[in-house]
mmCIF file of C-alpha atoms in Angstrom:
data_model
loop_
_atom_site.group_PDB
_atom_site.id
_atom_site.type_symbol
_atom_site.label_atom_id
_atom_site.label_comp_id
_atom_site.label_asym_id
_atom_site.label_seq_id
_atom_site.Cartn_x
_atom_site.Cartn_y
_atom_site.Cartn_z
ATOM 1 C CA MET N 217 12.016 -16.035 -183.435
ATOM 2 C CA GLU N 218 10.499 -17.869 -186.429
ATOM 3 C CA THR N 219 6.826 -18.591 -186.682
ATOM 4 C CA GLU N 220 5.319 -21.832 -187.871
ATOM 5 C CA GLY N 221 4.473 -20.308 -191.234
ATOM 6 C CA GLU N 222 8.102 -19.375 -191.886
ATOM 7 C CA GLU N 223 9.284 -22.916 -191.018
ATOM 8 C CA GLU N 224 6.798 -24.430 -193.454
ATOM 9 C CA GLU N 225 7.971 -22.110 -196.233
ATOM 10 C CA GLU N 226 11.615 -23.001 -195.568
ATOM 11 C CA LYS N 227 11.089 -26.791 -195.896
ATOM 12 C CA PRO N 228 9.742 -26.755 -199.478
ATOM 13 C CA SER N 229 12.400 -24.307 -200.630
ATOM 14 C CA ARG N 230 15.120 -26.530 -199.136
ATOM 15 C CA THR N 231 13.632 -29.574 -200.882
ATOM 16 C CA ILE N 232 13.454 -27.721 -204.170
ATOM 17 C CA SER N 233 17.050 -26.535 -203.830
ATOM 18 C CA LEU N 234 18.209 -30.115 -203.133
ATOM 19 C CA ILE N 235 16.401 -31.352 -206.246
ATOM 20 C CA ASP N 236 17.860 -28.525 -208.318
ATOM 21 C CA ASP N 237 21.375 -29.322 -207.068
ATOM 22 C CA PHE N 238 20.867 -32.992 -207.924
ATOM 23 C CA MET N 239 19.716 -32.169 -211.439
ATOM 24 C CA GLU N 240 22.636 -29.783 -212.003
ATOM 25 C CA ASP N 241 25.101 -32.474 -210.943
ATOM 26 C CA GLY N 242 23.804 -34.746 -213.683
ATOM 27 C CA GLY N 243 21.065 -36.674 -211.908
ATOM 28 C CA PHE N 244 21.022 -40.399 -212.464
ATOM 29 C CA LYS N 245 23.686 -41.843 -214.696
ATOM 30 C CA LEU N 246 21.813 -44.409 -216.785
ATOM 31 C CA PRO N 247 23.469 -46.270 -219.649
ATOM 32 C CA LYS N 248 22.343 -44.981 -223.018
ATOM 33 C CA ILE N 249 21.012 -47.419 -225.593
ATOM 34 C CA ASP N 250 21.165 -46.378 -229.240
ATOM 35 C CA SER N 251 18.088 -48.309 -230.266
ATOM 36 C CA ALA N 252 15.616 -50.793 -228.912
ATOM 37 C CA ALA N 253 17.219 -53.472 -231.105
ATOM 38 C CA ASP N 254 20.472 -53.178 -229.134
ATOM 39 C CA TYR N 255 18.712 -53.843 -225.849
ATOM 40 C CA GLN N 256 18.974 -57.445 -224.712
ATOM 41 C CA PRO N 257 17.117 -58.255 -221.505
ATOM 42 C CA GLU N 258 18.737 -60.644 -219.075
ATOM 43 C CA PHE N 259 17.340 -64.125 -219.654
ATOM 44 C CA LYS N 260 17.729 -67.033 -217.276
ATOM 45 C CA PRO N 261 16.579 -70.352 -218.754
ATOM 46 C CA GLN N 262 14.748 -72.816 -216.557
ATOM 47 C CA ILE N 263 16.792 -75.557 -215.014
ATOM 48 C CA GLU N 264 16.310 -78.854 -216.831
ATOM 49 C CA GLU N 265 15.871 -80.727 -213.537
ATOM 50 C CA GLU N 266 12.594 -78.914 -212.900
ATOM 51 C CA LYS N 267 11.123 -80.448 -216.046
ATOM 52 C CA ASP N 268 12.096 -83.956 -214.913
ATOM 53 C CA ASP N 269 9.924 -83.644 -211.804
ATOM 54 C CA GLN N 270 6.760 -82.973 -213.778
ATOM 55 C CA THR N 271 4.229 -85.551 -214.858
ATOM 56 C CA GLU N 272 2.104 -85.524 -217.972
ATOM 57 C CA ASN N 273 -0.535 -83.450 -216.171
ATOM 58 C CA GLY N 274 2.004 -80.893 -214.914
ATOM 59 C CA GLY N 275 2.310 -82.053 -211.298
ATOM 60 C CA VAL N 276 5.510 -81.852 -209.301
ATOM 61 C CA PHE N 277 6.806 -84.717 -207.176
ATOM 62 C CA THR N 278 8.258 -83.730 -203.829
ATOM 63 C CA GLU N 279 8.763 -85.308 -200.446
ATOM 64 C CA THR N 280 6.068 -82.987 -199.109
ATOM 65 C CA LEU N 281 3.527 -84.368 -201.557
ATOM 66 C CA ALA N 282 4.522 -87.896 -200.562
ATOM 67 C CA ARG N 283 3.955 -87.016 -196.880
ATOM 68 C CA ILE N 284 0.520 -85.651 -197.724
ATOM 69 C CA TYR N 285 -0.359 -88.875 -199.540
ATOM 70 C CA ILE N 286 0.826 -90.899 -196.528
ATOM 71 C CA LYS N 287 -1.392 -88.870 -194.201
ATOM 72 C CA GLN N 288 -4.309 -89.448 -196.580
ATOM 73 C CA GLY N 289 -3.614 -93.183 -196.651
ATOM 74 C CA LYS N 290 -2.637 -93.173 -200.344
ATOM 75 C CA TYR N 291 0.481 -95.251 -199.823
ATOM 76 C CA GLU N 292 0.835 -96.432 -203.441
ATOM 77 C CA ARG N 293 1.011 -92.859 -204.711
ATOM 78 C CA ALA N 294 3.527 -91.943 -202.009
ATOM 79 C CA LEU N 295 5.652 -94.984 -202.933
ATOM 80 C CA ASP N 296 5.579 -93.938 -206.596
ATOM 81 C CA ILE N 297 6.822 -90.453 -205.710
ATOM 82 C CA ILE N 298 9.541 -91.719 -203.375
ATOM 83 C CA SER N 299 10.757 -94.240 -205.965
ATOM 84 C CA ARG N 300 10.994 -91.461 -208.595
ATOM 85 C CA LEU N 301 12.921 -89.280 -206.156
ATOM 86 C CA HIS N 302 15.166 -92.265 -205.344
ATOM 87 C CA ALA N 303 15.990 -92.687 -209.033
ATOM 88 C CA LYS N 304 16.625 -88.977 -209.476
ATOM 89 C CA HIS N 305 18.803 -88.475 -206.374
ATOM 90 C CA PRO N 306 21.129 -91.483 -206.030
ATOM 91 C CA GLY N 307 23.095 -89.707 -203.295
ATOM 92 C CA LYS N 308 20.147 -90.120 -200.961
ATOM 93 C CA SER N 309 19.634 -93.788 -201.807
ATOM 94 C CA ALA N 310 19.806 -94.955 -198.181
ATOM 95 C CA TYR N 311 17.208 -92.405 -197.093
ATOM 96 C CA TYR N 312 14.811 -93.117 -199.946
ATOM 97 C CA GLY N 313 15.412 -96.859 -199.633
ATOM 98 C CA ASP N 314 14.250 -96.768 -196.009
ATOM 99 C CA GLN N 315 11.237 -94.704 -197.007
ATOM 100 C CA MET N 316 10.322 -97.175 -199.751
ATOM 101 C CA ARG N 317 10.603 -100.200 -197.420
ATOM 102 C CA PHE N 318 8.426 -98.432 -194.855
ATOM 103 C CA LEU N 319 5.785 -97.628 -197.473
ATOM 104 C CA GLU N 320 5.827 -101.197 -198.802
ATOM 105 C CA LYS N 321 5.100 -102.460 -195.272
ATOM 106 C CA LEU N 322 2.277 -99.948 -194.924
ATOM 107 C CA ILE N 323 0.795 -101.086 -198.232
ATOM 108 C CA ARG N 324 0.957 -104.760 -197.201
ATOM 109 C CA ASN N 325 -0.576 -104.056 -193.791
ATOM 110 C CA SER N 326 -3.359 -101.897 -195.201
ATOM 111 C CA LYS N 327 -4.434 -104.674 -197.618
ATOM 112 C CA LYS N 328 -4.828 -107.258 -194.828
#
């Protein structure tokens, strides 16, 4: 019967033997690069559409921001954002058109 001390000694030796076997088999197979000049990191340029959404001060126009402005009662700002989104996404013209008409009514009613 093994004692606890013998079990503890067996675990590290098993781990070490596994590591040794791994190293003998060649370890990790990483691609070799002759020089640092040959290395070219993967580069993904930003999408041009992201730049279109930004204002002069770096803000981004989204439907979420328009909803926040509506909740704050800043209907003109929300209308500006929705009209920019309408121009950018003509496929959603019916949706944005309804939103713009709704905001125009809110603006008229808030000025009365």
